[in-house]
Amino acid sequence: MPNPLQPRREGNRLYGRGACDTKGALAAMLHTMEYFSLHREELQADLLMCASVDEEHAYRGLLAFMDLDLPIQGAVVGEPTNLDIVIAHKGCVRFEVETLGKAAHSSVPWEGRNAITDMMKVMEYLERSKGDLERKVHPLCGAPTLSVGTIHGGSQINIVPDQCVIKVDRRLIPGERPDIVLNEIRKELAAFLHGQNVQFAIHELLLDEALDTPPESEVVRSALAAAGRLGTNTALCGASYGSDASKLQQRKGIPSIVFGPGSIQQAHTDEEWVPMDEVELAAEFYKELARQFGKSPRR
């Protein structure tokens, strides 16, 4: 987008890189912190804000924050959810599959082994496995998915390729564990290729948990109370993408939700924007959630 770091307002929309993902939520949270710095008497619990980096790669900012081991009882992560309360979202396993062949001159291909041809057999397994994934459906997140994002193989047109590499993105639903899913893929692929003389290796790239916060958690109950007071959506929702919330919930046992202004459809686009009225509503939601938290007895 032209001038991506120069904000531009047109009607109810604020345009700019990251306006939706996730500067809108950040602005609403900063406003909330500023408000409660002047109105601490409205809070029943301490309020903490963490602006973390590296959320889409290795989440190093959040991991450093979790290493502080603070006594946190609930968390809300700002992502574009259209002001829906998200209590479940998908996780992710990313990995490489490498096939190893034998190089030879293309005039005598029988003297080599084509790693790209062997990779076609790997792709056949991956395509077949999609049928099994479609039968696993989570009520809020839908079915797991699998996508091959990149493929690289060969060096010259007149050389039989001795190597081919694909990168795969496998989205998890709540209840699936990343390490178990990757191990299952290793075993199933080895069984599928057994007897075909295909040399392959799987290299782990990323393991990311799914979010599965219990609806009875205090942060969820407080969010529902806040939404009810503001007249926003009170249905509990799921999402197909991932966020820092899953690490807080799965690794530290912190019940977490995802909530923020804007749509994920606008994230990472050429013309990214966020509705200004949703940013204002998100700020009011964060404030009301903070007021509600700690009022009801914990279960």
Coordinates of C-alpha atoms in Angstrom, one line a residue, residues 64-251:
A64 CA 10.1 -13.6 27.8
F65 CA 7.0 -12.2 29.4
M66 CA 5.9 -15.7 30.6
D67 CA 9.4 -16.3 32.1
L68 CA 8.6 -13.5 34.6
D69 CA 6.1 -16.0 36.1
L70 CA 3.7 -13.4 37.3
P71 CA 0.5 -14.5 39.1
I72 CA -1.9 -13.8 36.2
Q73 CA -5.5 -15.1 36.6
G74 CA -6.8 -14.2 33.2
A75 CA -5.8 -12.6 29.9
V76 CA -7.3 -11.0 26.8
V77 CA -5.2 -10.9 23.7
G78 CA -5.9 -8.1 21.1
E79 CA -6.5 -9.5 17.6
P80 CA -9.1 -8.5 15.0
T81 CA -12.2 -10.5 15.9
N82 CA -15.0 -8.2 14.8
L83 CA -15.6 -7.6 18.5
D84 CA -16.5 -11.3 19.0
I85 CA -15.3 -13.2 22.1
V86 CA -12.9 -15.9 20.9
I87 CA -12.3 -18.7 23.4
A88 CA -10.9 -21.3 20.9
H89 CA -8.6 -21.1 17.9
K90 CA -6.4 -23.3 15.8
G91 CA -2.8 -24.2 16.5
C92 CA -0.2 -25.0 13.9
V93 CA 2.5 -27.5 13.0
R94 CA 5.0 -26.4 10.3
F95 CA 7.6 -28.7 8.9
E96 CA 9.8 -29.4 5.9
V97 CA 9.8 -32.7 4.0
E98 CA 13.0 -33.4 2.1
T99 CA 13.5 -36.2 -0.5
L100 CA 17.0 -37.3 -1.4
G101 CA 17.8 -38.7 -4.8
K102 CA 20.9 -39.2 -6.9
A103 CA 22.1 -36.7 -9.5
A104 CA 22.8 -37.7 -13.1
H105 CA 22.9 -36.2 -16.5
S106 CA 19.5 -35.8 -18.0
S107 CA 20.6 -37.8 -21.1
V108 CA 21.0 -40.9 -18.9
P109 CA 18.3 -40.4 -16.2
W110 CA 18.3 -44.1 -15.3
E111 CA 21.7 -43.6 -13.7
G112 CA 20.2 -41.2 -11.1
R113 CA 17.1 -41.0 -8.9
N114 CA 14.7 -38.1 -9.3
A115 CA 14.0 -36.4 -5.9
I116 CA 11.2 -34.4 -7.5
T117 CA 9.5 -37.6 -8.7
D118 CA 9.9 -39.0 -5.2
M119 CA 8.3 -35.9 -3.7
M120 CA 5.2 -36.5 -5.8
K121 CA 4.7 -39.7 -3.8
V122 CA 5.0 -37.6 -0.6
M123 CA 2.4 -35.2 -2.0
E124 CA 0.1 -38.1 -2.7
Y125 CA 0.2 -39.1 0.9
L126 CA -0.5 -35.5 2.0
E127 CA -3.5 -35.1 -0.3
R128 CA -4.9 -38.4 0.8
S129 CA -4.6 -37.4 4.5
K130 CA -6.8 -34.4 3.9
G131 CA -9.8 -36.7 3.8
D132 CA -9.2 -37.8 7.3
L133 CA -8.8 -34.2 8.5
E134 CA -12.2 -33.2 7.1
R135 CA -13.9 -35.8 9.4
K136 CA -12.4 -34.1 12.5
V137 CA -14.6 -31.1 13.3
H138 CA -14.5 -28.8 16.3
P139 CA -17.7 -27.0 17.1
L140 CA -16.1 -23.5 17.1
C141 CA -13.0 -23.9 14.9
G142 CA -14.1 -26.3 12.2
A143 CA -11.8 -29.0 10.7
P144 CA -8.0 -29.2 10.7
T145 CA -6.3 -28.1 7.4
L146 CA -3.1 -28.9 5.6
S147 CA -1.4 -26.8 2.9
V148 CA 1.9 -27.1 1.1
G149 CA 3.3 -23.6 0.9
T150 CA 6.6 -23.9 -1.0
I151 CA 8.5 -26.4 -3.1
H152 CA 12.1 -26.3 -4.3
G153 CA 14.0 -28.9 -6.2
G154 CA 16.8 -29.3 -8.8
S155 CA 19.5 -27.1 -10.0
Q156 CA 19.7 -27.3 -13.8
I157 CA 17.3 -28.6 -16.4
N158 CA 19.8 -31.1 -17.7
I159 CA 20.5 -32.6 -14.3
V160 CA 18.4 -35.2 -12.5
P161 CA 17.6 -33.5 -9.2
D162 CA 19.1 -35.1 -6.1
Q163 CA 17.0 -33.0 -3.7
C164 CA 13.5 -31.6 -3.3
V165 CA 12.1 -29.8 -0.3
I166 CA 8.5 -28.7 0.5
K167 CA 7.2 -26.7 3.4
V168 CA 3.9 -27.7 5.0
D169 CA 1.5 -25.9 7.2
R170 CA -0.9 -28.2 9.2
R171 CA -3.5 -26.3 11.3
L172 CA -4.6 -28.0 14.5
I173 CA -8.0 -27.9 16.3
P174 CA -8.4 -27.9 20.1
G175 CA -7.7 -31.3 21.4
E176 CA -4.8 -32.0 19.0
R177 CA -1.2 -31.7 20.4
P178 CA 1.5 -30.3 18.0
D179 CA 4.2 -32.9 19.0
I180 CA 1.8 -35.8 18.6
V181 CA 0.5 -34.6 15.3
L182 CA 4.0 -34.3 13.9
N183 CA 5.0 -37.7 15.1
E184 CA 1.9 -39.2 13.5
I185 CA 2.8 -37.6 10.2
R186 CA 6.3 -39.1 10.4
K187 CA 5.0 -42.6 11.1
E188 CA 2.2 -42.5 8.5
L189 CA 4.4 -41.1 5.8
A190 CA 7.1 -43.8 6.5
A191 CA 4.3 -46.5 6.3
F192 CA 2.9 -45.0 3.1
L193 CA 6.4 -45.0 1.4
H194 CA 7.5 -48.4 2.7
G195 CA 8.9 -50.5 -0.1
Q196 CA 9.2 -47.6 -2.6
N197 CA 12.9 -46.9 -1.9
V198 CA 12.2 -43.2 -1.2
Q199 CA 14.7 -41.5 1.1
F200 CA 13.1 -38.7 3.0
A201 CA 13.5 -36.6 6.1
I202 CA 11.0 -34.4 8.1
H203 CA 12.4 -31.3 9.7
E204 CA 10.3 -29.4 12.4
L205 CA 9.9 -25.7 11.8
L206 CA 7.2 -24.6 14.3
L207 CA 4.9 -26.2 16.9
D208 CA 2.1 -24.0 18.2
E209 CA -0.7 -25.0 20.4
A210 CA -4.4 -24.5 19.9
L211 CA -6.5 -22.3 22.2
D212 CA -9.2 -24.0 24.3
T213 CA -10.3 -21.8 27.2
P214 CA -13.1 -23.3 29.3
P215 CA -16.3 -21.2 29.0
E216 CA -16.7 -21.2 32.8
S217 CA -13.4 -19.4 33.3
E218 CA -13.6 -16.1 35.1
V219 CA -12.2 -14.1 32.2
V220 CA -14.9 -15.6 29.9
R221 CA -17.7 -14.8 32.4
S222 CA -16.3 -11.3 32.8
A223 CA -16.2 -10.9 29.0
L224 CA -19.7 -12.0 28.6
A225 CA -20.9 -9.6 31.3
A226 CA -19.0 -6.8 29.5
A227 CA -20.5 -7.6 26.1
G228 CA -24.0 -7.8 27.7
R229 CA -23.6 -4.3 29.1
L230 CA -22.3 -2.9 25.8
G231 CA -24.7 -4.7 23.5
T232 CA -22.0 -6.5 21.5
N233 CA -22.0 -10.2 20.5
T234 CA -22.4 -12.5 23.5
A235 CA -21.9 -15.7 21.6
L236 CA -18.6 -17.5 22.3
C237 CA -16.7 -18.0 19.1
G238 CA -13.7 -19.8 17.5
A239 CA -11.1 -18.7 15.0
S240 CA -9.1 -20.4 12.3
Y241 CA -5.9 -18.4 13.0
G242 CA -3.5 -18.5 16.0
S243 CA -2.5 -16.0 18.6
D244 CA -0.4 -15.5 21.7
A245 CA -3.5 -16.6 23.8
S246 CA -2.8 -20.3 23.2
K247 CA 0.6 -20.1 24.8
L248 CA -0.7 -18.3 27.8
Q249 CA -3.4 -20.9 28.2
Q250 CA -1.6 -24.1 27.3
R251 CA 1.8 -23.4 28.7

